[in-house]
mmCIF file of C-alpha atoms in Angstrom:
data_model
loop_
_atom_site.group_PDB
_atom_site.id
_atom_site.type_symbol
_atom_site.label_atom_id
_atom_site.label_comp_id
_atom_site.label_asym_id
_atom_site.label_seq_id
_atom_site.Cartn_x
_atom_site.Cartn_y
_atom_site.Cartn_z
ATOM 1 C CA UNK D 275 32.753 -15.803 6.939
ATOM 2 C CA UNK D 276 30.102 -18.330 5.958
ATOM 3 C CA UNK D 277 26.965 -16.282 6.493
ATOM 4 C CA UNK D 278 28.380 -12.973 5.276
ATOM 5 C CA UNK D 279 26.245 -10.893 2.919
ATOM 6 C CA UNK D 280 29.078 -8.449 2.210
ATOM 7 C CA UNK D 281 32.795 -9.223 1.967
ATOM 8 C CA UNK D 282 35.804 -7.157 1.010
ATOM 9 C CA UNK D 283 38.714 -9.357 0.008
ATOM 10 C CA UNK D 284 42.233 -7.886 -0.208
ATOM 11 C CA UNK D 285 40.860 -4.568 -1.503
ATOM 12 C CA UNK D 286 43.346 -1.952 -2.684
ATOM 13 C CA UNK D 287 42.640 1.703 -3.482
ATOM 14 C CA UNK D 288 45.241 4.297 -4.370
ATOM 15 C CA UNK D 289 45.087 7.842 -5.690
ATOM 16 C CA UNK D 290 47.855 9.536 -7.623
ATOM 17 C CA UNK D 291 48.459 13.165 -6.636
ATOM 18 C CA UNK D 292 51.189 14.589 -8.822
ATOM 19 C CA UNK D 293 54.379 12.651 -8.114
ATOM 20 C CA UNK D 294 52.888 11.057 -5.000
ATOM 21 C CA UNK D 295 50.732 7.968 -4.605
ATOM 22 C CA UNK D 296 48.228 8.103 -1.751
ATOM 23 C CA UNK D 297 47.369 4.651 -0.414
ATOM 24 C CA UNK D 298 43.850 4.563 1.056
ATOM 25 C CA UNK D 299 43.178 0.820 1.210
ATOM 26 C CA UNK D 300 45.933 -1.764 1.170
ATOM 27 C CA UNK D 301 44.744 -5.370 1.113
ATOM 28 C CA UNK D 302 41.697 -4.537 3.221
ATOM 29 C CA UNK D 303 39.526 -7.469 4.345
ATOM 30 C CA UNK D 304 36.103 -7.146 5.943
ATOM 31 C CA UNK D 305 32.952 -9.247 6.340
ATOM 32 C CA UNK D 306 29.433 -8.257 7.392
ATOM 33 C CA UNK D 307 26.696 -10.665 8.515
ATOM 34 C CA UNK D 308 22.920 -10.383 8.284
ATOM 35 C CA UNK D 309 21.367 -8.623 11.256
ATOM 36 C CA UNK D 310 24.693 -7.107 12.307
ATOM 37 C CA UNK D 311 25.422 -3.433 12.919
ATOM 38 C CA UNK D 312 29.082 -2.483 12.598
ATOM 39 C CA UNK D 313 30.476 0.966 13.362
ATOM 40 C CA UNK D 314 33.285 2.240 11.138
ATOM 41 C CA UNK D 315 35.140 4.751 13.302
ATOM 42 C CA UNK D 316 38.102 6.636 11.856
ATOM 43 C CA UNK D 317 39.291 10.242 11.554
ATOM 44 C CA UNK D 318 38.422 12.386 8.538
ATOM 45 C CA UNK D 319 40.602 11.552 5.563
ATOM 46 C CA UNK D 320 41.283 7.985 6.680
ATOM 47 C CA UNK D 321 39.227 6.514 3.844
ATOM 48 C CA UNK D 322 35.831 5.745 5.400
ATOM 49 C CA UNK D 323 33.858 7.128 2.452
ATOM 50 C CA UNK D 324 36.147 5.386 -0.050
ATOM 51 C CA UNK D 325 35.588 2.058 1.698
ATOM 52 C CA UNK D 326 31.810 2.578 1.692
ATOM 53 C CA UNK D 327 31.810 3.571 -1.986
ATOM 54 C CA UNK D 328 33.771 0.455 -2.920
ATOM 55 C CA UNK D 329 31.619 -1.780 -0.710
ATOM 56 C CA UNK D 330 28.527 -0.274 -2.334
ATOM 57 C CA UNK D 331 29.867 -0.780 -5.881
ATOM 58 C CA UNK D 332 29.916 2.956 -6.520
ATOM 59 C CA UNK D 333 33.666 2.904 -7.036
ATOM 60 C CA UNK D 334 36.037 0.282 -8.425
ATOM 61 C CA UNK D 335 38.939 -0.938 -6.287
ATOM 62 C CA UNK D 336 42.420 -1.060 -7.795
ATOM 63 C CA UNK D 337 42.733 -4.647 -6.618
ATOM 64 C CA UNK D 338 40.836 -7.281 -4.682
ATOM 65 C CA UNK D 339 37.162 -8.184 -4.747
ATOM 66 C CA UNK D 340 33.804 -7.191 -3.291
ATOM 67 C CA UNK D 341 31.386 -10.083 -2.758
ATOM 68 C CA UNK D 342 27.704 -9.231 -2.298
ATOM 69 C CA UNK D 343 25.420 -12.070 -1.196
ATOM 70 C CA UNK D 344 27.830 -14.608 -2.653
ATOM 71 C CA UNK D 345 28.343 -12.819 -5.980
ATOM 72 C CA UNK D 346 31.877 -11.752 -6.865
ATOM 73 C CA UNK D 347 31.720 -8.258 -8.329
ATOM 74 C CA UNK D 348 35.371 -7.869 -9.365
ATOM 75 C CA UNK D 349 34.915 -8.461 -13.066
ATOM 76 C CA UNK D 350 31.280 -7.510 -13.511
ATOM 77 C CA UNK D 351 30.306 -4.876 -16.097
ATOM 78 C CA UNK D 352 28.640 -1.638 -14.963
ATOM 79 C CA UNK D 353 25.162 -2.860 -15.872
ATOM 80 C CA UNK D 354 25.361 -5.881 -13.563
ATOM 81 C CA UNK D 355 26.975 -3.880 -10.778
ATOM 82 C CA UNK D 356 24.142 -1.352 -11.026
ATOM 83 C CA UNK D 357 21.546 -4.129 -10.833
ATOM 84 C CA UNK D 358 23.158 -5.568 -7.682
ATOM 85 C CA UNK D 359 23.468 -2.135 -6.135
ATOM 86 C CA UNK D 360 19.811 -1.370 -6.843
ATOM 87 C CA UNK D 361 18.440 -4.617 -5.407
ATOM 88 C CA UNK D 362 20.879 -5.551 -2.632
ATOM 89 C CA UNK D 363 22.352 -2.317 -1.229
ATOM 90 C CA UNK D 364 20.826 0.733 0.429
ATOM 91 C CA UNK D 365 22.671 4.006 1.086
ATOM 92 C CA UNK D 366 22.236 6.741 3.690
ATOM 93 C CA UNK D 367 24.424 9.826 3.593
ATOM 94 C CA UNK D 368 25.150 12.651 6.024
ATOM 95 C CA UNK D 369 22.938 14.912 3.923
ATOM 96 C CA UNK D 370 19.559 13.397 3.106
ATOM 97 C CA UNK D 371 19.535 14.087 -0.680
ATOM 98 C CA UNK D 372 15.739 13.954 -0.811
ATOM 99 C CA UNK D 373 14.038 15.215 -3.966
ATOM 100 C CA UNK D 374 12.672 18.628 -2.903
ATOM 101 C CA UNK D 375 9.661 18.701 -5.244
ATOM 102 C CA UNK D 376 8.243 15.415 -3.933
ATOM 103 C CA UNK D 377 6.572 14.555 -0.635
ATOM 104 C CA UNK D 378 8.144 12.232 1.932
ATOM 105 C CA UNK D 379 5.872 9.433 0.718
ATOM 106 C CA UNK D 380 6.783 10.035 -2.924
ATOM 107 C CA UNK D 381 10.510 10.079 -2.102
ATOM 108 C CA UNK D 382 10.214 6.623 -0.530
ATOM 109 C CA UNK D 383 8.102 5.368 -3.430
ATOM 110 C CA UNK D 384 10.659 6.495 -6.025
ATOM 111 C CA UNK D 385 13.213 3.652 -5.847
ATOM 112 C CA UNK D 386 10.388 1.123 -5.838
ATOM 113 C CA UNK D 387 8.831 2.626 -8.968
ATOM 114 C CA UNK D 388 12.241 2.610 -10.671
ATOM 115 C CA UNK D 389 12.507 -1.090 -9.792
ATOM 116 C CA UNK D 390 9.167 -1.707 -11.505
ATOM 117 C CA UNK D 391 6.840 -2.098 -8.533
ATOM 118 C CA UNK D 392 3.198 -1.104 -9.232
ATOM 119 C CA UNK D 393 2.377 2.365 -7.798
ATOM 120 C CA UNK D 394 -0.241 1.031 -5.371
ATOM 121 C CA UNK D 395 2.228 -1.445 -3.858
ATOM 122 C CA UNK D 396 5.003 1.162 -3.731
ATOM 123 C CA UNK D 397 2.691 3.582 -1.945
ATOM 124 C CA UNK D 398 1.619 0.978 0.599
ATOM 125 C CA UNK D 399 5.193 -0.063 1.404
ATOM 126 C CA UNK D 400 6.340 3.579 1.579
ATOM 127 C CA UNK D 401 3.568 4.364 4.048
ATOM 128 C CA UNK D 402 4.504 1.330 6.162
ATOM 129 C CA UNK D 403 8.166 2.324 6.255
ATOM 130 C CA UNK D 404 7.411 5.927 7.208
ATOM 131 C CA UNK D 405 5.122 4.687 9.981
ATOM 132 C CA UNK D 406 7.863 2.325 11.164
ATOM 133 C CA UNK D 407 10.293 5.248 11.269
ATOM 134 C CA UNK D 408 7.674 7.122 13.334
ATOM 135 C CA UNK D 409 7.162 9.804 10.709
ATOM 136 C CA UNK D 410 3.994 8.532 9.047
ATOM 137 C CA UNK D 411 2.082 11.645 10.026
ATOM 138 C CA UNK D 412 4.456 13.717 7.884
ATOM 139 C CA UNK D 413 4.092 11.614 4.723
ATOM 140 C CA UNK D 414 2.469 14.382 2.679
ATOM 141 C CA UNK D 415 5.081 17.004 3.571
ATOM 142 C CA UNK D 416 7.934 17.999 1.285
ATOM 143 C CA UNK D 417 11.528 17.943 2.586
ATOM 144 C CA UNK D 418 11.637 21.709 3.185
ATOM 145 C CA UNK D 419 8.711 21.314 5.589
ATOM 146 C CA UNK D 420 10.497 18.650 7.643
ATOM 147 C CA UNK D 421 13.079 18.989 10.405
ATOM 148 C CA UNK D 422 16.592 17.639 9.931
ATOM 149 C CA UNK D 423 15.811 14.522 11.932
ATOM 150 C CA UNK D 424 12.586 13.942 10.005
ATOM 151 C CA UNK D 425 14.402 14.329 6.686
ATOM 152 C CA UNK D 426 16.988 11.756 7.707
ATOM 153 C CA UNK D 427 14.287 9.295 8.779
ATOM 154 C CA UNK D 428 12.717 9.649 5.340
ATOM 155 C CA UNK D 429 16.152 9.067 3.772
ATOM 156 C CA UNK D 430 16.569 5.865 5.795
ATOM 157 C CA UNK D 431 13.087 4.673 4.766
ATOM 158 C CA UNK D 432 13.969 5.385 1.130
ATOM 159 C CA UNK D 433 17.281 3.487 1.476
ATOM 160 C CA UNK D 434 15.495 0.297 2.537
ATOM 161 C CA UNK D 435 12.432 0.682 0.293
ATOM 162 C CA UNK D 436 13.574 -2.101 -2.046
ATOM 163 C CA UNK D 437 14.379 -4.438 0.873
ATOM 164 C CA UNK D 438 18.168 -4.554 0.399
ATOM 165 C CA UNK D 439 20.363 -7.015 2.250
ATOM 166 C CA UNK D 440 23.018 -4.425 3.094
ATOM 167 C CA UNK D 441 22.707 -0.870 4.391
ATOM 168 C CA UNK D 442 25.716 1.437 4.104
ATOM 169 C CA UNK D 443 25.534 4.717 6.013
ATOM 170 C CA UNK D 444 28.092 7.539 5.877
ATOM 171 C CA UNK D 445 27.790 9.725 8.992
ATOM 172 C CA UNK D 446 23.951 9.434 8.958
ATOM 173 C CA UNK D 447 23.575 11.549 12.112
ATOM 174 C CA UNK D 448 26.501 13.907 11.429
ATOM 175 C CA UNK D 449 24.315 16.938 10.716
ATOM 176 C CA UNK D 450 22.028 16.439 13.712
ATOM 177 C CA UNK D 451 22.159 17.643 17.298
ATOM 178 C CA UNK D 452 22.895 14.906 19.874
ATOM 179 C CA UNK D 453 19.283 14.420 20.989
ATOM 180 C CA UNK D 454 17.940 14.186 17.435
ATOM 181 C CA UNK D 455 20.860 11.936 16.450
ATOM 182 C CA UNK D 456 19.849 9.569 19.250
ATOM 183 C CA UNK D 457 16.238 9.421 18.039
ATOM 184 C CA UNK D 458 17.290 8.787 14.430
ATOM 185 C CA UNK D 459 19.761 6.087 15.469
ATOM 186 C CA UNK D 460 17.112 4.347 17.592
ATOM 187 C CA UNK D 461 14.795 4.206 14.569
ATOM 188 C CA UNK D 462 17.617 2.929 12.368
ATOM 189 C CA UNK D 463 18.640 0.299 14.929
ATOM 190 C CA UNK D 464 15.066 -0.962 15.280
ATOM 191 C CA UNK D 465 14.786 -1.256 11.503
ATOM 192 C CA UNK D 466 18.017 -3.266 11.253
ATOM 193 C CA UNK D 467 17.081 -5.595 14.115
ATOM 194 C CA UNK D 468 13.576 -6.258 12.858
ATOM 195 C CA UNK D 469 14.453 -6.728 9.192
ATOM 196 C CA UNK D 470 17.723 -8.643 9.510
ATOM 197 C CA UNK D 471 19.605 -6.050 7.474
ATOM 198 C CA UNK D 472 23.385 -5.975 7.595
ATOM 199 C CA UNK D 473 24.518 -2.417 8.356
ATOM 200 C CA UNK D 474 27.928 -0.765 8.116
ATOM 201 C CA UNK D 475 27.759 2.719 9.590
ATOM 202 C CA UNK D 476 30.566 5.265 9.450
ATOM 203 C CA UNK D 477 30.338 7.621 12.397
ATOM 204 C CA UNK D 478 32.357 10.023 14.534
ATOM 205 C CA UNK D 479 29.848 9.581 17.359
ATOM 206 C CA UNK D 480 31.528 7.323 19.913
ATOM 207 C CA UNK D 481 28.334 6.988 21.956
ATOM 208 C CA UNK D 482 26.380 5.654 18.977
ATOM 209 C CA UNK D 483 29.313 3.464 17.893
ATOM 210 C CA UNK D 484 29.353 1.826 21.319
ATOM 211 C CA UNK D 485 25.726 0.726 20.838
ATOM 212 C CA UNK D 486 26.545 -1.342 17.749
ATOM 213 C CA UNK D 487 27.598 -4.990 17.659
ATOM 214 C CA UNK D 488 31.246 -4.221 16.984
ATOM 215 C CA UNK D 489 33.525 -1.382 15.965
ATOM 216 C CA UNK D 490 36.230 -1.305 13.327
ATOM 217 C CA UNK D 491 38.655 1.330 12.120
ATOM 218 C CA UNK D 492 41.113 1.883 9.279
ATOM 219 C CA UNK D 493 44.816 1.568 10.051
ATOM 220 C CA UNK D 494 47.546 1.533 7.391
ATOM 221 C CA UNK D 495 44.948 0.801 4.731
ATOM 222 C CA UNK D 496 43.414 -2.185 6.511
ATOM 223 C CA UNK D 497 40.152 -2.722 8.380
ATOM 224 C CA UNK D 498 41.003 -3.620 11.980
ATOM 225 C CA UNK D 499 38.771 -4.267 15.001
ATOM 226 C CA UNK D 500 38.578 -1.836 17.867
ATOM 227 C CA UNK D 501 38.605 -3.229 21.404
ATOM 228 C CA UNK D 502 35.238 -3.683 23.082
#
């Protein structure tokens, strides 16, 4: 796909469990374009998290290639993979994983400071992102003082703090009640549409999946489209 920012090409992933070999991905192909939201819908144990980890360069495939913004990552050393992951890919998980001793603002500043951005610029961008996620008024609060939905909005702001091209989300609303999940998804969708991010979102929520541009699932180790 010509304008793809993320591609999986013939990706294999297998796990050995005693005498058995468990095939998770078997020649899986997938492409994601800028500004596109794709729902990854599959039952637990089908390999959604494995696919996201491989796509996000957190895990090596047993075969095939992951191409991020035109760069083949198959033979890259850890240092280069880490650099690509830090600059091009953002992650959101089911649990927010915010640093409890820091405020919401400081949590969003953190990846920017690690990337070498001056503190004043990191603070300004963090404040803008929190305002965009409609949680700016809670910037000084620590995670324990925030609701579940507020924590997840902070996590999303942190994931895009370094302006990645790709956002990978693993059940980002899985711990939230339906109403709160809807609010969080609306904020996430607005962020993707406005910024031109490419987003692959694993979810069990069929209602949210239906609001994305397309839906895919995993079948016999391959990524296959679901009917509209």
